[in-house]
Amino acid sequence: MLKAVLIDDDQSNLSALSEKLRRHCPQIRIIAQCDNGQDGLKAIDSLQPDVVFLDIEMPVMNGFLMLQHLSYKQFALIFVTAYDHYAIKAIRYSALDYLVKPVDIDELKAAVAKAEANRLNQSAESQVQLLLEYVQKKQPRRISIPTFEGLQFIAIDDIIYLEASANYTYIYLSGSLKFLVSRTLKEFEELLPTETFIRIHHAHMINKLFMERYVRGEGGQVVMSNGVVLDVSKRKKAEFLQAISF
């Protein structure tokens, strides 16, 4: 059984989520419902829940600000939010779960099952910290990526290039390391800093700091620091040359 705290300033949303959890997620026991960030902060620190369902946009103290003031952070965090591009980008950056209002029951069940499976996961606090870095600094130097074994925290500056593989992505790092990640290359294109990372082909995105040479051609090719040669597509050539100030 997972102890849960629900935090949302809209009472109708709070009631709807509570009812869906009671009907469809029997492994959840709701121990507190709060309609503002201040009360949510007190409830989490005093009750120490296993999972927190948190709205982002709340008056006085929003969800991100509330997280900055928490003492206790050993819980699974599931955001419940209206669609907001910046907020969801921050959440994806830290690989935390989120549900878009109105909450879909199947997505709710999946998020709760994931929280239950990862209840002893020690990376939750690191994910929250990464999220707060993004919110405060706009561009932290690490990213949390979901792998088949769990979560991997990697330094952005260590990424040489990324390669699409259907709905997955291979990330190639300095030191001859690579990870297969259950995210599309398009998602990484939206997450990683555009001043450093360039999509050169439908299958590849590179970190231009690791680019050693550009070879002219119809689209051309780039030679990366690890010796890998990658094609630049004709469609991406002009954008690529502009990005490297050629």
Coordinates of C-alpha atoms in Angstrom, one line a residue:
M1 CA 0.0 0.0 0.0
L2 CA 1.3 3.4 -1.0
K3 CA 0.6 6.5 1.2
A4 CA -0.4 9.4 -1.1
V5 CA -0.7 13.2 -0.7
L6 CA -2.7 15.1 -3.3
I7 CA -2.0 18.8 -3.9
D8 CA -4.1 21.0 -6.2
D9 CA -5.6 24.4 -5.7
D10 CA -8.7 23.5 -7.7
Q11 CA -11.1 21.5 -5.5
S12 CA -12.9 19.9 -8.4
N13 CA -9.6 18.6 -9.8
L14 CA -8.6 17.3 -6.3
S15 CA -12.0 15.5 -5.9
A16 CA -11.8 14.0 -9.4
L17 CA -8.3 12.7 -8.9
S18 CA -9.2 11.3 -5.4
E19 CA -12.2 9.5 -6.8
K20 CA -10.2 8.0 -9.7
L21 CA -7.5 6.8 -7.3
R22 CA -10.1 5.2 -5.0
R23 CA -11.8 3.4 -7.9
H24 CA -8.9 2.3 -10.0
C25 CA -5.8 2.2 -7.9
P26 CA -6.4 0.1 -4.8
Q27 CA -2.7 0.2 -3.9
I28 CA -3.1 3.9 -3.1
R29 CA -4.2 5.1 0.4
I30 CA -4.8 8.9 0.4
I31 CA -3.5 10.3 3.7
A32 CA -3.9 14.1 2.9
Q33 CA -5.5 16.4 0.3
C34 CA -4.2 20.0 0.2
D35 CA -5.5 22.9 -1.9
N36 CA -2.4 25.0 -1.6
G37 CA 1.4 24.7 -1.6
Q38 CA 1.9 25.8 1.9
D39 CA -0.3 23.1 3.3
G40 CA 1.2 20.6 0.9
L41 CA 4.6 21.4 2.2
K42 CA 3.6 20.8 5.8
A43 CA 1.7 17.5 4.9
I44 CA 4.7 16.0 3.1
D45 CA 7.3 16.9 5.7
S46 CA 5.1 15.6 8.6
L47 CA 3.4 12.6 7.0
Q48 CA 6.3 11.4 4.7
P49 CA 4.2 9.9 2.0
D50 CA 5.3 7.3 -0.6
V51 CA 3.9 9.2 -3.5
V52 CA 2.8 12.8 -4.1
F53 CA 0.4 14.0 -6.8
L54 CA 1.3 17.7 -7.4
D55 CA -0.3 20.4 -9.4
I56 CA 2.2 23.0 -10.8
E57 CA 0.2 26.2 -11.3
M58 CA -1.0 27.3 -7.8
P59 CA -1.3 30.8 -6.3
V60 CA 1.3 32.1 -3.8
M61 CA 3.4 29.0 -3.9
N62 CA 3.4 26.9 -7.1
G63 CA 4.5 23.3 -7.3
F64 CA 8.1 24.0 -8.3
L65 CA 8.6 26.6 -5.5
M66 CA 7.0 24.1 -3.0
L67 CA 9.6 21.5 -3.9
Q68 CA 12.4 23.9 -3.2
H69 CA 11.3 24.2 0.4
L70 CA 10.8 20.5 1.2
S71 CA 12.9 18.8 3.8
Y72 CA 11.6 15.3 3.0
K73 CA 12.0 14.2 -0.6
Q74 CA 12.0 10.4 -0.5
F75 CA 8.8 9.9 -2.4
A76 CA 7.7 9.2 -6.0
L77 CA 6.5 12.4 -7.6
I78 CA 3.8 12.6 -10.2
F79 CA 2.8 16.0 -11.6
V80 CA -0.8 16.6 -12.5
T81 CA -1.0 19.6 -14.7
A82 CA -2.6 21.4 -17.6
Y83 CA -0.4 21.3 -20.7
D84 CA 2.4 23.8 -20.4
H85 CA 5.3 23.4 -22.7
Y86 CA 7.9 24.9 -20.4
A87 CA 6.7 22.9 -17.3
I88 CA 6.5 19.6 -19.2
K89 CA 9.9 20.2 -20.8
A90 CA 11.4 20.6 -17.2
I91 CA 9.6 17.5 -16.1
R92 CA 10.8 15.4 -19.0
Y93 CA 14.4 16.7 -18.4
S94 CA 14.4 15.1 -15.0
A95 CA 12.5 11.9 -16.2
L96 CA 9.7 12.5 -13.7
D97 CA 6.2 11.3 -14.3
Y98 CA 3.3 13.7 -15.3
L99 CA -0.4 13.4 -16.1
V100 CA -2.2 16.0 -18.1
K101 CA -5.6 17.2 -16.9
P102 CA -8.2 15.8 -17.3
V103 CA -6.4 12.7 -16.0
D104 CA -6.7 9.6 -18.2
I105 CA -7.5 6.5 -16.2
D106 CA -5.0 4.2 -18.0
E107 CA -2.2 6.8 -17.7
L108 CA -3.0 7.1 -14.0
K109 CA -2.8 3.4 -13.5
A110 CA 0.5 3.2 -15.4
A111 CA 2.0 6.1 -13.3
V112 CA 0.9 4.5 -10.0
A113 CA 2.2 1.1 -11.1
K114 CA 5.6 2.7 -11.9
A115 CA 5.6 4.5 -8.6
E116 CA 4.9 1.2 -6.8
A117 CA 7.6 -0.6 -8.7
N118 CA 10.2 2.1 -8.0
R119 CA 9.2 2.7 -4.3
L120 CA 12.7 1.8 -3.1
N121 CA 14.4 3.8 -5.9
Q122 CA 17.1 6.1 -4.5
S123 CA 17.1 8.3 -7.5
A124 CA 13.9 10.3 -6.7
E125 CA 15.7 13.0 -4.8
S126 CA 18.2 13.4 -7.6
Q127 CA 15.4 13.7 -10.1
V128 CA 13.8 16.5 -8.1
Q129 CA 17.1 18.3 -7.8
L130 CA 17.6 18.1 -11.5
L131 CA 14.1 19.5 -12.1
L132 CA 14.8 22.4 -9.8
E133 CA 18.1 23.1 -11.5
Y134 CA 16.2 23.4 -14.8
V135 CA 13.6 25.6 -13.3
Q136 CA 16.1 27.9 -11.6
K137 CA 18.9 28.0 -14.1
K138 CA 16.9 27.2 -17.3
Q139 CA 19.7 24.8 -18.5
P140 CA 21.4 22.5 -16.1
R141 CA 24.4 20.5 -17.2
R142 CA 23.0 17.1 -16.5
I143 CA 20.0 15.2 -17.8
S144 CA 18.1 12.2 -16.4
I145 CA 17.4 9.5 -19.0
P146 CA 15.2 6.4 -18.6
T147 CA 17.1 3.2 -19.6
F148 CA 16.0 -0.4 -19.5
E149 CA 17.8 -0.8 -16.1
G150 CA 16.3 2.3 -14.5
L151 CA 17.6 5.9 -14.7
Q152 CA 20.9 7.2 -15.7
F153 CA 22.2 10.7 -14.9
I154 CA 24.6 12.0 -17.5
A155 CA 26.5 15.2 -18.2
I156 CA 25.3 17.0 -21.3
D157 CA 28.9 18.0 -22.1
D158 CA 29.8 14.3 -22.4
I159 CA 27.4 13.6 -25.2
I160 CA 29.2 13.2 -28.6
Y161 CA 26.1 12.4 -30.7
L162 CA 22.7 10.7 -30.6
E163 CA 21.3 8.2 -33.1
A164 CA 17.7 7.4 -33.7
S165 CA 16.6 3.7 -33.6
A166 CA 12.8 3.6 -34.2
N167 CA 11.2 4.9 -31.0
Y168 CA 14.5 4.6 -29.1
T169 CA 17.7 6.6 -29.1
Y170 CA 21.4 5.6 -28.7
I171 CA 23.4 8.2 -26.9
Y172 CA 27.2 8.0 -27.5
L173 CA 29.3 9.5 -24.8
S174 CA 33.0 10.4 -24.4
G175 CA 34.9 7.4 -23.0
S176 CA 33.3 5.0 -25.5
L177 CA 30.1 4.7 -23.5
K178 CA 26.7 4.4 -25.0
F179 CA 23.1 4.0 -23.7
L180 CA 19.9 2.9 -25.4
V181 CA 17.1 5.1 -24.2
S182 CA 13.4 4.7 -24.4
R183 CA 12.9 8.2 -25.9
T184 CA 12.7 9.4 -29.5
L185 CA 15.4 11.6 -31.1
K186 CA 12.7 14.2 -31.6
E187 CA 12.3 14.4 -27.8
F188 CA 16.0 15.0 -27.3
E189 CA 15.9 17.6 -30.0
E190 CA 13.4 19.5 -27.9
L191 CA 15.3 19.0 -24.6
L192 CA 19.0 19.6 -25.4
P193 CA 20.4 23.1 -25.8
T194 CA 20.2 24.3 -29.4
E195 CA 23.4 26.3 -29.2
T196 CA 25.4 23.1 -28.8
F197 CA 23.3 20.3 -30.4
I198 CA 22.4 20.2 -34.1
R199 CA 20.1 17.8 -35.9
I200 CA 22.0 17.0 -39.0
H201 CA 19.9 14.1 -40.3
H202 CA 16.7 12.3 -39.5
A203 CA 18.8 9.7 -37.7
H204 CA 21.5 11.8 -36.0
M205 CA 22.0 14.8 -33.8
I206 CA 25.5 15.9 -32.9
N207 CA 27.2 18.0 -30.2
K208 CA 29.2 20.4 -32.3
L209 CA 31.9 20.7 -29.7
F210 CA 32.9 17.2 -30.6
M211 CA 32.9 17.8 -34.3
E212 CA 36.4 17.6 -35.7
R213 CA 35.9 18.1 -39.4
Y214 CA 33.3 18.8 -42.1
V215 CA 33.7 17.2 -45.5
R216 CA 32.0 18.9 -48.4
G217 CA 29.5 17.0 -50.5
E218 CA 25.9 17.0 -51.6
G219 CA 24.9 17.2 -48.0
G220 CA 28.4 16.6 -46.7
Q221 CA 29.7 14.6 -43.8
V222 CA 31.0 15.4 -40.3
V223 CA 33.8 13.6 -38.6
M224 CA 33.3 13.3 -34.8
S225 CA 36.1 13.2 -32.2
N226 CA 35.6 9.4 -31.7
G227 CA 36.3 8.9 -35.4
V228 CA 32.7 8.2 -36.4
V229 CA 31.7 9.7 -39.8
L230 CA 28.0 10.9 -40.1
D231 CA 26.1 12.1 -43.1
V232 CA 24.5 15.6 -43.2
S233 CA 21.2 15.4 -45.1
K234 CA 20.6 17.8 -48.0
R235 CA 17.6 19.1 -46.3
K236 CA 19.6 20.0 -43.1
K237 CA 22.8 21.3 -44.9
A238 CA 22.0 25.0 -44.9
E239 CA 20.8 24.9 -41.3
F240 CA 23.8 23.0 -40.3
L241 CA 26.3 25.3 -42.0
Q242 CA 24.6 28.3 -40.4
A243 CA 24.8 26.7 -37.0
I244 CA 28.5 26.1 -37.2
S245 CA 29.0 29.6 -38.8
F246 CA 30.6 28.1 -41.9

